mmCIF file with all atom_site columns, C-alpha atoms in Angstrom:
data_model
loop_
_atom_site.group_PDB
_atom_site.id
_atom_site.type_symbol
_atom_site.label_atom_id
_atom_site.label_alt_id
_atom_site.label_comp_id
_atom_site.label_asym_id
_atom_site.label_entity_id
_atom_site.label_seq_id
_atom_site.pdbx_PDB_ins_code
_atom_site.Cartn_x
_atom_site.Cartn_y
_atom_site.Cartn_z
_atom_site.occupancy
_atom_site.B_iso_or_equiv
_atom_site.pdbx_formal_charge
_atom_site.auth_seq_id
_atom_site.auth_comp_id
_atom_site.auth_asym_id
_atom_site.auth_atom_id
_atom_site.pdbx_PDB_model_num
ATOM 1   C CA . UNK A 1 1   ? -53.858 -97.370  33.013  1.00 0.00 ? 26  UNK A CA 1
ATOM 2   C CA . UNK A 1 2   ? -55.741 -100.575 34.233  1.00 0.00 ? 27  UNK A CA 1
ATOM 3   C CA . UNK A 1 3   ? -53.429 -102.947 31.980  1.00 0.00 ? 28  UNK A CA 1
ATOM 4   C CA . UNK A 1 4   ? -51.103 -100.973 33.806  1.00 0.00 ? 29  UNK A CA 1
ATOM 5   C CA . UNK A 1 5   ? -51.888 -101.422 37.023  1.00 0.00 ? 30  UNK A CA 1
ATOM 6   C CA . UNK A 1 6   ? -52.269 -105.074 36.536  1.00 0.00 ? 31  UNK A CA 1
ATOM 7   C CA . UNK A 1 7   ? -48.892 -105.558 35.285  1.00 0.00 ? 32  UNK A CA 1
ATOM 8   C CA . UNK A 1 8   ? -47.194 -104.089 38.350  1.00 0.00 ? 33  UNK A CA 1
ATOM 9   C CA . UNK A 1 9   ? -49.069 -106.026 40.772  1.00 0.00 ? 34  UNK A CA 1
ATOM 10  C CA . UNK A 1 10  ? -48.425 -109.178 39.040  1.00 0.00 ? 35  UNK A CA 1
ATOM 11  C CA . UNK A 1 11  ? -44.631 -107.898 38.640  1.00 0.00 ? 36  UNK A CA 1
ATOM 12  C CA . UNK A 1 12  ? -44.783 -107.689 42.756  1.00 0.00 ? 37  UNK A CA 1
ATOM 13  C CA . UNK A 1 13  ? -46.345 -111.043 43.292  1.00 0.00 ? 38  UNK A CA 1
ATOM 14  C CA . UNK A 1 14  ? -43.591 -112.088 41.309  1.00 0.00 ? 39  UNK A CA 1
ATOM 15  C CA . UNK A 1 15  ? -41.126 -110.452 42.793  1.00 0.00 ? 40  UNK A CA 1
ATOM 16  C CA . UNK A 1 16  ? -42.144 -111.466 46.508  1.00 0.00 ? 41  UNK A CA 1
ATOM 17  C CA . UNK A 1 17  ? -42.681 -115.279 45.809  1.00 0.00 ? 42  UNK A CA 1
ATOM 18  C CA . UNK A 1 18  ? -38.454 -115.304 44.805  1.00 0.00 ? 43  UNK A CA 1
ATOM 19  C CA . UNK A 1 19  ? -37.475 -113.504 47.744  1.00 0.00 ? 44  UNK A CA 1
ATOM 20  C CA . UNK A 1 20  ? -38.758 -115.742 49.904  1.00 0.00 ? 45  UNK A CA 1
ATOM 21  C CA . UNK A 1 21  ? -36.662 -118.725 48.424  1.00 0.00 ? 46  UNK A CA 1
ATOM 22  C CA . UNK A 1 22  ? -33.637 -116.996 48.128  1.00 0.00 ? 47  UNK A CA 1
ATOM 23  C CA . UNK A 1 23  ? -32.289 -115.002 50.954  1.00 0.00 ? 48  UNK A CA 1
ATOM 24  C CA . UNK A 1 24  ? -29.954 -113.262 49.120  1.00 0.00 ? 49  UNK A CA 1
ATOM 25  C CA . UNK A 1 25  ? -31.840 -112.017 46.457  1.00 0.00 ? 50  UNK A CA 1
ATOM 26  C CA . UNK A 1 26  ? -34.647 -111.517 48.464  1.00 0.00 ? 51  UNK A CA 1
ATOM 27  C CA . UNK A 1 27  ? -32.530 -108.587 49.960  1.00 0.00 ? 52  UNK A CA 1
ATOM 28  C CA . UNK A 1 28  ? -32.100 -107.350 46.608  1.00 0.00 ? 53  UNK A CA 1
ATOM 29  C CA . UNK A 1 29  ? -35.181 -107.673 45.687  1.00 0.00 ? 54  UNK A CA 1
ATOM 30  C CA . UNK A 1 30  ? -36.986 -106.532 48.529  1.00 0.00 ? 55  UNK A CA 1
ATOM 31  C CA . UNK A 1 31  ? -34.802 -102.797 47.730  1.00 0.00 ? 56  UNK A CA 1
ATOM 32  C CA . UNK A 1 32  ? -36.092 -103.186 44.174  1.00 0.00 ? 57  UNK A CA 1
ATOM 33  C CA . UNK A 1 33  ? -39.471 -104.028 45.252  1.00 0.00 ? 58  UNK A CA 1
ATOM 34  C CA . UNK A 1 34  ? -39.596 -100.933 47.187  1.00 0.00 ? 59  UNK A CA 1
ATOM 35  C CA . UNK A 1 35  ? -38.115 -98.512  44.600  1.00 0.00 ? 60  UNK A CA 1
ATOM 36  C CA . UNK A 1 36  ? -40.566 -100.282 41.953  1.00 0.00 ? 61  UNK A CA 1
ATOM 37  C CA . UNK A 1 37  ? -43.402 -99.374  44.804  1.00 0.00 ? 62  UNK A CA 1
ATOM 38  C CA . UNK A 1 38  ? -42.089 -95.828  45.021  1.00 0.00 ? 63  UNK A CA 1
ATOM 39  C CA . UNK A 1 39  ? -42.467 -95.767  41.782  1.00 0.00 ? 64  UNK A CA 1
ATOM 40  C CA . UNK A 1 40  ? -45.517 -96.912  41.146  1.00 0.00 ? 65  UNK A CA 1
ATOM 41  C CA . UNK A 1 41  ? -46.738 -94.949  43.594  1.00 0.00 ? 66  UNK A CA 1
ATOM 42  C CA . UNK A 1 42  ? -45.144 -91.225  42.608  1.00 0.00 ? 67  UNK A CA 1
ATOM 43  C CA . UNK A 1 43  ? -46.640 -92.352  38.966  1.00 0.00 ? 68  UNK A CA 1
ATOM 44  C CA . UNK A 1 44  ? -42.776 -91.946  37.422  1.00 0.00 ? 69  UNK A CA 1
ATOM 45  C CA . UNK A 1 45  ? -39.168 -92.938  38.410  1.00 0.00 ? 70  UNK A CA 1
ATOM 46  C CA . UNK A 1 46  ? -37.205 -91.489  41.385  1.00 0.00 ? 71  UNK A CA 1
ATOM 47  C CA . UNK A 1 47  ? -35.810 -87.813  41.826  1.00 0.00 ? 72  UNK A CA 1
ATOM 48  C CA . UNK A 1 48  ? -32.372 -87.984  40.635  1.00 0.00 ? 73  UNK A CA 1
ATOM 49  C CA . UNK A 1 49  ? -32.934 -90.971  37.755  1.00 0.00 ? 74  UNK A CA 1
ATOM 50  C CA . UNK A 1 50  ? -34.387 -88.611  34.743  1.00 0.00 ? 75  UNK A CA 1
ATOM 51  C CA . UNK A 1 51  ? -32.365 -85.781  33.084  1.00 0.00 ? 76  UNK A CA 1
ATOM 52  C CA . UNK A 1 52  ? -33.769 -82.817  33.153  1.00 0.00 ? 77  UNK A CA 1
ATOM 53  C CA . UNK A 1 53  ? -35.366 -81.199  29.899  1.00 0.00 ? 78  UNK A CA 1
ATOM 54  C CA . UNK A 1 54  ? -32.876 -79.282  27.831  1.00 0.00 ? 79  UNK A CA 1
ATOM 55  C CA . UNK A 1 55  ? -33.804 -75.950  27.390  1.00 0.00 ? 80  UNK A CA 1
ATOM 56  C CA . UNK A 1 56  ? -32.916 -74.217  23.994  1.00 0.00 ? 81  UNK A CA 1
ATOM 57  C CA . UNK A 1 57  ? -28.963 -72.212  23.838  1.00 0.00 ? 82  UNK A CA 1
ATOM 58  C CA . UNK A 1 58  ? -29.785 -68.572  23.712  1.00 0.00 ? 83  UNK A CA 1
ATOM 59  C CA . UNK A 1 59  ? -27.686 -66.737  21.413  1.00 0.00 ? 84  UNK A CA 1
ATOM 60  C CA . UNK A 1 60  ? -25.695 -64.136  22.965  1.00 0.00 ? 85  UNK A CA 1
ATOM 61  C CA . UNK A 1 61  ? -25.812 -60.983  21.344  1.00 0.00 ? 86  UNK A CA 1
ATOM 62  C CA . UNK A 1 62  ? -22.821 -60.235  19.298  1.00 0.00 ? 87  UNK A CA 1
ATOM 63  C CA . UNK A 1 63  ? -20.800 -57.797  21.212  1.00 0.00 ? 88  UNK A CA 1
ATOM 64  C CA . UNK A 1 64  ? -20.193 -54.615  18.742  1.00 0.00 ? 89  UNK A CA 1
ATOM 65  C CA . UNK A 1 65  ? -16.980 -53.314  19.189  1.00 0.00 ? 90  UNK A CA 1
ATOM 66  C CA . UNK A 1 66  ? -17.613 -49.746  20.622  1.00 0.00 ? 91  UNK A CA 1
ATOM 67  C CA . UNK A 1 67  ? -14.623 -47.010  19.697  1.00 0.00 ? 92  UNK A CA 1
ATOM 68  C CA . UNK A 1 68  ? -12.965 -46.073  22.835  1.00 0.00 ? 93  UNK A CA 1
ATOM 69  C CA . UNK A 1 69  ? -11.654 -43.092  21.707  1.00 0.00 ? 94  UNK A CA 1
ATOM 70  C CA . UNK A 1 70  ? -13.213 -40.124  23.279  1.00 0.00 ? 95  UNK A CA 1
ATOM 71  C CA . UNK A 1 71  ? -15.091 -38.080  21.381  1.00 0.00 ? 96  UNK A CA 1
ATOM 72  C CA . UNK A 1 72  ? -13.722 -34.366  20.993  1.00 0.00 ? 97  UNK A CA 1
ATOM 73  C CA . UNK A 1 73  ? -16.056 -31.793  22.301  1.00 0.00 ? 98  UNK A CA 1
ATOM 74  C CA . UNK A 1 74  ? -17.108 -29.095  19.926  1.00 0.00 ? 99  UNK A CA 1
ATOM 75  C CA . UNK A 1 75  ? -16.527 -25.565  21.601  1.00 0.00 ? 100 UNK A CA 1
ATOM 76  C CA . UNK A 1 76  ? -19.919 -24.044  22.222  1.00 0.00 ? 101 UNK A CA 1
ATOM 77  C CA . UNK A 1 77  ? -20.034 -21.111  19.479  1.00 0.00 ? 102 UNK A CA 1
ATOM 78  C CA . UNK A 1 78  ? -20.015 -17.935  21.862  1.00 0.00 ? 103 UNK A CA 1
ATOM 79  C CA . UNK A 1 79  ? -22.514 -15.217  21.746  1.00 0.00 ? 104 UNK A CA 1
ATOM 80  C CA . UNK A 1 80  ? -22.276 -12.011  22.850  1.00 0.00 ? 105 UNK A CA 1
ATOM 81  C CA . UNK A 1 81  ? -24.195 -11.233  25.802  1.00 0.00 ? 106 UNK A CA 1
ATOM 82  C CA . UNK A 1 82  ? -27.044 -9.023   24.873  1.00 0.00 ? 107 UNK A CA 1
ATOM 83  C CA . UNK A 1 83  ? -27.903 -10.520  21.339  1.00 0.00 ? 108 UNK A CA 1
ATOM 84  C CA . UNK A 1 84  ? -25.954 -8.476   19.660  1.00 0.00 ? 109 UNK A CA 1
ATOM 85  C CA . UNK A 1 85  ? -23.425 -10.073  16.961  1.00 0.00 ? 110 UNK A CA 1
ATOM 86  C CA . UNK A 1 86  ? -19.627 -8.662   17.810  1.00 0.00 ? 111 UNK A CA 1
ATOM 87  C CA . UNK A 1 87  ? -18.825 -6.450   15.219  1.00 0.00 ? 112 UNK A CA 1
ATOM 88  C CA . UNK A 1 88  ? -15.733 -7.986   12.759  1.00 0.00 ? 113 UNK A CA 1
ATOM 89  C CA . UNK A 1 89  ? -12.606 -6.140   13.362  1.00 0.00 ? 114 UNK A CA 1
ATOM 90  C CA . UNK A 1 90  ? -11.821 -5.625   9.374   1.00 0.00 ? 115 UNK A CA 1
ATOM 91  C CA . UNK A 1 91  ? -7.936  -5.801   8.691   1.00 0.00 ? 116 UNK A CA 1
ATOM 92  C CA . UNK A 1 92  ? -6.206  -2.090   8.347   1.00 0.00 ? 117 UNK A CA 1
ATOM 93  C CA . UNK A 1 93  ? -6.472  -0.921   4.443   1.00 0.00 ? 118 UNK A CA 1
ATOM 94  C CA . UNK A 1 94  ? -2.533  -1.202   3.143   1.00 0.00 ? 119 UNK A CA 1
ATOM 95  C CA . UNK A 1 95  ? -2.002  2.451    1.719   1.00 0.00 ? 120 UNK A CA 1
ATOM 96  C CA . UNK A 1 96  ? -0.173  2.405    -1.549  1.00 0.00 ? 121 UNK A CA 1
ATOM 97  C CA . UNK A 1 97  ? 2.815   4.013    -1.750  1.00 0.00 ? 122 UNK A CA 1
ATOM 98  C CA . UNK A 1 98  ? 1.369   7.877    -3.714  1.00 0.00 ? 123 UNK A CA 1
ATOM 99  C CA . UNK A 1 99  ? 3.165   8.192    -7.435  1.00 0.00 ? 124 UNK A CA 1
ATOM 100 C CA . UNK A 1 100 ? 5.068   11.539   -6.812  1.00 0.00 ? 125 UNK A CA 1
ATOM 101 C CA . UNK A 1 101 ? 3.305   13.928   -9.167  1.00 0.00 ? 126 UNK A CA 1
ATOM 102 C CA . UNK A 1 102 ? 5.626   16.098   -12.051 1.00 0.00 ? 127 UNK A CA 1
ATOM 103 C CA . UNK A 1 103 ? 5.819   19.152   -10.864 1.00 0.00 ? 128 UNK A CA 1
ATOM 104 C CA . UNK A 1 104 ? 3.387   21.526   -11.762 1.00 0.00 ? 129 UNK A CA 1
ATOM 105 C CA . UNK A 1 105 ? 0.965   19.647   -12.706 1.00 0.00 ? 130 UNK A CA 1
ATOM 106 C CA . UNK A 1 106 ? -2.457  20.797   -12.988 1.00 0.00 ? 131 UNK A CA 1
ATOM 107 C CA . UNK A 1 107 ? -0.797  23.928   -11.283 1.00 0.00 ? 132 UNK A CA 1
ATOM 108 C CA . UNK A 1 108 ? -1.061  26.683   -13.625 1.00 0.00 ? 133 UNK A CA 1
ATOM 109 C CA . UNK A 1 109 ? 0.075   28.819   -11.134 1.00 0.00 ? 134 UNK A CA 1
ATOM 110 C CA . UNK A 1 110 ? 2.525   26.821   -10.533 1.00 0.00 ? 135 UNK A CA 1
ATOM 111 C CA . UNK A 1 111 ? 3.795   26.297   -13.832 1.00 0.00 ? 136 UNK A CA 1
ATOM 112 C CA . UNK A 1 112 ? 3.959   30.024   -14.496 1.00 0.00 ? 137 UNK A CA 1
ATOM 113 C CA . UNK A 1 113 ? 6.171   30.046   -11.477 1.00 0.00 ? 138 UNK A CA 1
ATOM 114 C CA . UNK A 1 114 ? 8.130   27.997   -13.310 1.00 0.00 ? 139 UNK A CA 1
ATOM 115 C CA . UNK A 1 115 ? 8.354   29.762   -16.252 1.00 0.00 ? 140 UNK A CA 1
ATOM 116 C CA . UNK A 1 116 ? 8.983   33.130   -14.647 1.00 0.00 ? 141 UNK A CA 1
ATOM 117 C CA . UNK A 1 117 ? 12.220  31.298   -13.154 1.00 0.00 ? 142 UNK A CA 1
ATOM 118 C CA . UNK A 1 118 ? 13.629  30.089   -16.531 1.00 0.00 ? 143 UNK A CA 1
ATOM 119 C CA . UNK A 1 119 ? 16.327  32.987   -17.568 1.00 0.00 ? 144 UNK A CA 1
ATOM 120 C CA . UNK A 1 120 ? 16.130  34.108   -21.089 1.00 0.00 ? 145 UNK A CA 1
ATOM 121 C CA . UNK A 1 121 ? 17.934  32.890   -23.917 1.00 0.00 ? 146 UNK A CA 1
ATOM 122 C CA . UNK A 1 122 ? 18.850  36.500   -24.346 1.00 0.00 ? 147 UNK A CA 1
ATOM 123 C CA . UNK A 1 123 ? 19.546  39.098   -22.223 1.00 0.00 ? 148 UNK A CA 1
ATOM 124 C CA . UNK A 1 124 ? 16.464  41.021   -21.837 1.00 0.00 ? 149 UNK A CA 1
ATOM 125 C CA . UNK A 1 125 ? 16.824  44.852   -23.167 1.00 0.00 ? 150 UNK A CA 1
ATOM 126 C CA . UNK A 1 126 ? 17.381  47.312   -20.719 1.00 0.00 ? 151 UNK A CA 1
ATOM 127 C CA . UNK A 1 127 ? 15.443  50.359   -22.913 1.00 0.00 ? 152 UNK A CA 1
ATOM 128 C CA . UNK A 1 128 ? 13.534  50.745   -26.261 1.00 0.00 ? 153 UNK A CA 1
ATOM 129 C CA . UNK A 1 129 ? 13.551  53.655   -28.031 1.00 0.00 ? 154 UNK A CA 1
ATOM 130 C CA . UNK A 1 130 ? 11.238  54.149   -31.745 1.00 0.00 ? 155 UNK A CA 1
ATOM 131 C CA . UNK A 1 131 ? 13.649  54.622   -35.062 1.00 0.00 ? 156 UNK A CA 1
ATOM 132 C CA . UNK A 1 132 ? 12.031  57.269   -37.288 1.00 0.00 ? 157 UNK A CA 1
ATOM 133 C CA . UNK A 1 133 ? 12.938  56.094   -40.611 1.00 0.00 ? 158 UNK A CA 1
ATOM 134 C CA . UNK A 1 134 ? 16.076  54.207   -39.576 1.00 0.00 ? 159 UNK A CA 1
ATOM 135 C CA . UNK A 1 135 ? 17.437  56.987   -37.710 1.00 0.00 ? 160 UNK A CA 1
ATOM 136 C CA . UNK A 1 136 ? 17.469  58.259   -34.025 1.00 0.00 ? 161 UNK A CA 1
ATOM 137 C CA . UNK A 1 137 ? 19.043  60.766   -31.342 1.00 0.00 ? 162 UNK A CA 1
ATOM 138 C CA . UNK A 1 138 ? 21.911  59.989   -28.352 1.00 0.00 ? 163 UNK A CA 1
ATOM 139 C CA . UNK A 1 139 ? 21.306  62.429   -25.646 1.00 0.00 ? 164 UNK A CA 1
ATOM 140 C CA . UNK A 1 140 ? 24.467  61.327   -23.297 1.00 0.00 ? 165 UNK A CA 1
ATOM 141 C CA . UNK A 1 141 ? 24.143  62.720   -19.755 1.00 0.00 ? 166 UNK A CA 1
ATOM 142 C CA . UNK A 1 142 ? 27.510  62.375   -17.126 1.00 0.00 ? 167 UNK A CA 1
ATOM 143 C CA . UNK A 1 143 ? 26.395  62.457   -13.349 1.00 0.00 ? 168 UNK A CA 1
ATOM 144 C CA . UNK A 1 144 ? 29.761  61.646   -12.517 1.00 0.00 ? 169 UNK A CA 1
ATOM 145 C CA . UNK A 1 145 ? 32.781  63.725   -11.478 1.00 0.00 ? 170 UNK A CA 1
ATOM 146 C CA . UNK A 1 146 ? 34.918  61.683   -13.997 1.00 0.00 ? 171 UNK A CA 1
ATOM 147 C CA . UNK A 1 147 ? 35.852  62.703   -17.610 1.00 0.00 ? 172 UNK A CA 1
ATOM 148 C CA . UNK A 1 148 ? 34.418  59.381   -19.884 1.00 0.00 ? 173 UNK A CA 1
ATOM 149 C CA . UNK A 1 149 ? 35.564  58.596   -22.830 1.00 0.00 ? 174 UNK A CA 1
ATOM 150 C CA . UNK A 1 150 ? 32.901  57.063   -25.649 1.00 0.00 ? 175 UNK A CA 1
ATOM 151 C CA . UNK A 1 151 ? 32.420  56.352   -29.592 1.00 0.00 ? 176 UNK A CA 1
ATOM 152 C CA . UNK A 1 152 ? 29.593  55.552   -31.588 1.00 0.00 ? 177 UNK A CA 1
ATOM 153 C CA . UNK A 1 153 ? 31.483  52.589   -33.570 1.00 0.00 ? 178 UNK A CA 1
ATOM 154 C CA . UNK A 1 154 ? 32.528  53.887   -37.219 1.00 0.00 ? 179 UNK A CA 1
ATOM 155 C CA . UNK A 1 155 ? 32.743  57.533   -35.947 1.00 0.00 ? 180 UNK A CA 1
ATOM 156 C CA . UNK A 1 156 ? 35.531  59.225   -33.955 1.00 0.00 ? 181 UNK A CA 1
ATOM 157 C CA . UNK A 1 157 ? 36.703  58.906   -29.999 1.00 0.00 ? 182 UNK A CA 1
ATOM 158 C CA . UNK A 1 158 ? 34.907  61.850   -28.325 1.00 0.00 ? 183 UNK A CA 1
ATOM 159 C CA . UNK A 1 159 ? 35.329  63.448   -24.801 1.00 0.00 ? 184 UNK A CA 1
ATOM 160 C CA . UNK A 1 160 ? 32.139  63.505   -22.097 1.00 0.00 ? 185 UNK A CA 1
ATOM 161 C CA . UNK A 1 161 ? 33.117  66.139   -18.919 1.00 0.00 ? 186 UNK A CA 1
ATOM 162 C CA . UNK A 1 162 ? 32.192  65.965   -15.720 1.00 0.00 ? 187 UNK A CA 1
ATOM 163 C CA . UNK A 1 163 ? 28.406  66.544   -15.210 1.00 0.00 ? 188 UNK A CA 1
ATOM 164 C CA . UNK A 1 164 ? 28.076  67.470   -18.958 1.00 0.00 ? 189 UNK A CA 1
ATOM 165 C CA . UNK A 1 165 ? 25.365  66.664   -21.439 1.00 0.00 ? 190 UNK A CA 1
ATOM 166 C CA . UNK A 1 166 ? 25.862  65.732   -25.375 1.00 0.00 ? 191 UNK A CA 1
ATOM 167 C CA . UNK A 1 167 ? 23.574  65.390   -28.227 1.00 0.00 ? 192 UNK A CA 1
ATOM 168 C CA . UNK A 1 168 ? 24.534  62.845   -31.433 1.00 0.00 ? 193 UNK A CA 1
ATOM 169 C CA . UNK A 1 169 ? 21.583  63.130   -33.712 1.00 0.00 ? 194 UNK A CA 1
ATOM 170 C CA . UNK A 1 170 ? 20.397  61.294   -37.151 1.00 0.00 ? 195 UNK A CA 1
ATOM 171 C CA . UNK A 1 171 ? 22.745  58.012   -35.948 1.00 0.00 ? 196 UNK A CA 1
ATOM 172 C CA . UNK A 1 172 ? 21.471  55.105   -37.924 1.00 0.00 ? 197 UNK A CA 1
ATOM 173 C CA . UNK A 1 173 ? 20.252  52.077   -36.350 1.00 0.00 ? 198 UNK A CA 1
ATOM 174 C CA . UNK A 1 174 ? 21.511  49.146   -35.329 1.00 0.00 ? 199 UNK A CA 1
ATOM 175 C CA . UNK A 1 175 ? 24.376  50.662   -33.927 1.00 0.00 ? 200 UNK A CA 1
ATOM 176 C CA . UNK A 1 176 ? 26.921  50.656   -31.177 1.00 0.00 ? 201 UNK A CA 1
ATOM 177 C CA . UNK A 1 177 ? 28.348  53.193   -28.609 1.00 0.00 ? 202 UNK A CA 1
ATOM 178 C CA . UNK A 1 178 ? 31.641  52.130   -26.365 1.00 0.00 ? 203 UNK A CA 1
ATOM 179 C CA . UNK A 1 179 ? 32.472  54.099   -23.100 1.00 0.00 ? 204 UNK A CA 1
ATOM 180 C CA . UNK A 1 180 ? 35.458  54.191   -20.571 1.00 0.00 ? 205 UNK A CA 1
ATOM 181 C CA . UNK A 1 181 ? 36.321  56.350   -17.613 1.00 0.00 ? 206 UNK A CA 1
ATOM 182 C CA . UNK A 1 182 ? 40.102  56.900   -17.980 1.00 0.00 ? 207 UNK A CA 1
ATOM 183 C CA . UNK A 1 183 ? 40.677  56.546   -14.122 1.00 0.00 ? 208 UNK A CA 1
ATOM 184 C CA . UNK A 1 184 ? 39.484  52.745   -14.337 1.00 0.00 ? 209 UNK A CA 1
ATOM 185 C CA . UNK A 1 185 ? 36.228  53.873   -12.084 1.00 0.00 ? 210 UNK A CA 1
ATOM 186 C CA . UNK A 1 186 ? 33.067  52.019   -13.029 1.00 0.00 ? 211 UNK A CA 1
ATOM 187 C CA . UNK A 1 187 ? 29.915  53.141   -14.646 1.00 0.00 ? 212 UNK A CA 1
ATOM 188 C CA . UNK A 1 188 ? 26.317  52.203   -13.862 1.00 0.00 ? 213 UNK A CA 1
ATOM 189 C CA . UNK A 1 189 ? 24.386  53.194   -17.468 1.00 0.00 ? 214 UNK A CA 1
ATOM 190 C CA . UNK A 1 190 ? 20.749  53.827   -17.327 1.00 0.00 ? 215 UNK A CA 1
ATOM 191 C CA . UNK A 1 191 ? 18.927  54.317   -21.248 1.00 0.00 ? 216 UNK A CA 1
ATOM 192 C CA . UNK A 1 192 ? 15.167  55.103   -21.083 1.00 0.00 ? 217 UNK A CA 1
ATOM 193 C CA . UNK A 1 193 ? 13.244  56.278   -24.237 1.00 0.00 ? 218 UNK A CA 1
ATOM 194 C CA . UNK A 1 194 ? 12.055  60.020   -23.691 1.00 0.00 ? 219 UNK A CA 1
ATOM 195 C CA . UNK A 1 195 ? 10.646  60.088   -27.682 1.00 0.00 ? 220 UNK A CA 1
ATOM 196 C CA . UNK A 1 196 ? 10.041  58.715   -30.735 1.00 0.00 ? 221 UNK A CA 1
ATOM 197 C CA . UNK A 1 197 ? 13.173  59.071   -31.636 1.00 0.00 ? 222 UNK A CA 1
ATOM 198 C CA . UNK A 1 198 ? 15.591  60.326   -28.575 1.00 0.00 ? 223 UNK A CA 1
ATOM 199 C CA . UNK A 1 199 ? 17.050  58.052   -26.446 1.00 0.00 ? 224 UNK A CA 1
ATOM 200 C CA . UNK A 1 200 ? 18.775  59.171   -22.682 1.00 0.00 ? 225 UNK A CA 1
ATOM 201 C CA . UNK A 1 201 ? 21.454  57.444   -21.597 1.00 0.00 ? 226 UNK A CA 1
ATOM 202 C CA . UNK A 1 202 ? 22.685  58.002   -18.214 1.00 0.00 ? 227 UNK A CA 1
ATOM 203 C CA . UNK A 1 203 ? 25.919  57.942   -16.665 1.00 0.00 ? 228 UNK A CA 1
ATOM 204 C CA . UNK A 1 204 ? 26.426  57.242   -12.719 1.00 0.00 ? 229 UNK A CA 1
ATOM 205 C CA . UNK A 1 205 ? 29.668  56.414   -10.628 1.00 0.00 ? 230 UNK A CA 1
ATOM 206 C CA . UNK A 1 206 ? 29.211  52.878   -8.957  1.00 0.00 ? 231 UNK A CA 1
ATOM 207 C CA . UNK A 1 207 ? 31.307  49.959   -6.649  1.00 0.00 ? 232 UNK A CA 1
ATOM 208 C CA . UNK A 1 208 ? 29.883  47.331   -7.745  1.00 0.00 ? 233 UNK A CA 1
ATOM 209 C CA . UNK A 1 209 ? 31.653  44.884   -10.788 1.00 0.00 ? 234 UNK A CA 1
ATOM 210 C CA . UNK A 1 210 ? 28.215  43.244   -11.291 1.00 0.00 ? 235 UNK A CA 1
ATOM 211 C CA . UNK A 1 211 ? 26.915  46.899   -12.604 1.00 0.00 ? 236 UNK A CA 1
ATOM 212 C CA . UNK A 1 212 ? 29.647  48.033   -14.665 1.00 0.00 ? 237 UNK A CA 1
ATOM 213 C CA . UNK A 1 213 ? 29.416  48.054   -18.091 1.00 0.00 ? 238 UNK A CA 1
ATOM 214 C CA . UNK A 1 214 ? 31.461  49.033   -21.139 1.00 0.00 ? 239 UNK A CA 1
ATOM 215 C CA . UNK A 1 215 ? 29.134  49.123   -24.301 1.00 0.00 ? 240 UNK A CA 1
ATOM 216 C CA . UNK A 1 216 ? 25.166  49.804   -24.956 1.00 0.00 ? 241 UNK A CA 1
ATOM 217 C CA . UNK A 1 217 ? 24.227  48.164   -28.116 1.00 0.00 ? 242 UNK A CA 1
ATOM 218 C CA . UNK A 1 218 ? 20.842  49.327   -30.319 1.00 0.00 ? 243 UNK A CA 1
ATOM 219 C CA . UNK A 1 219 ? 19.349  47.496   -32.590 1.00 0.00 ? 244 UNK A CA 1
ATOM 220 C CA . UNK A 1 220 ? 17.028  48.176   -35.751 1.00 0.00 ? 245 UNK A CA 1
ATOM 221 C CA . UNK A 1 221 ? 14.021  47.471   -33.901 1.00 0.00 ? 246 UNK A CA 1
ATOM 222 C CA . UNK A 1 222 ? 14.964  49.852   -30.851 1.00 0.00 ? 247 UNK A CA 1
ATOM 223 C CA . UNK A 1 223 ? 15.514  47.600   -28.296 1.00 0.00 ? 248 UNK A CA 1
ATOM 224 C CA . UNK A 1 224 ? 18.562  48.806   -26.039 1.00 0.00 ? 249 UNK A CA 1
ATOM 225 C CA . UNK A 1 225 ? 21.162  45.864   -24.396 1.00 0.00 ? 250 UNK A CA 1
ATOM 226 C CA . UNK A 1 226 ? 24.107  46.734   -22.225 1.00 0.00 ? 251 UNK A CA 1
ATOM 227 C CA . UNK A 1 227 ? 27.324  44.712   -22.191 1.00 0.00 ? 252 UNK A CA 1
#
C-alpha cells in the first residue's frame, strides 16, 4: 500500500509541473488529475468505467409439453341408498317349445280307450250257443204280424206263420239260416242261447235299415253272427 501511495504522489507532482508549462495541456491534465485524485481517494476507478460482474446464466427448466386434452371424467359408481345392492334383473328364460307327445304315452286309461275305439277285424257275435256232440236245436219265434220264410242251407224252404214258434232239432254246426218276409218288410233278429244245446231266435219288425238282416251263421264253436 505504501509503494502505491508514493507512486501516485509522484505522478501528481509531475502532472502539476506539466500543466504550468502548457496552458492547453494544463486544462486537459487538470481534468485528468481531478479524476485520478478522485480515483485515488475512492480507492478504485470512477463509477461507470467497470464492467458489472457477470452472473452465471441460469438454465431455464425444460418445458414439459403438457397434454391439453381434457381428461374424461369417469362416472362415479352408483351406490343405492341404504347400502343394499340393487338386484340384477335376470333375463327371462326362453321357453323351448314343448315337443308333442304321442297320444296315450304313459296313460294306460287313454291307451285302453284307444283300444276300445279300434273296430274289430270281424263282426262281434250276436249270441252264443254250446253245441253238444256237434249238434244244436233252433227255436224260431215269430213276433210279427207277417209270414216269414226261412231255410237251413242244405234243407228245404219253410214258412213261419204270424206269431208262431217252431223248433228244428239236431242240426249239425256250422250252419247258415236264411229268412225274409214275402211282403218285403224289415226284420230285427235277436239270437240267444237258452240252454247248452238250444239257440232261441226271435223275429221282430223294424223300420231301421241298419238293423235289418237276411241270414244267421253259427260256427262250429257256437258263435252266432248276423248278416
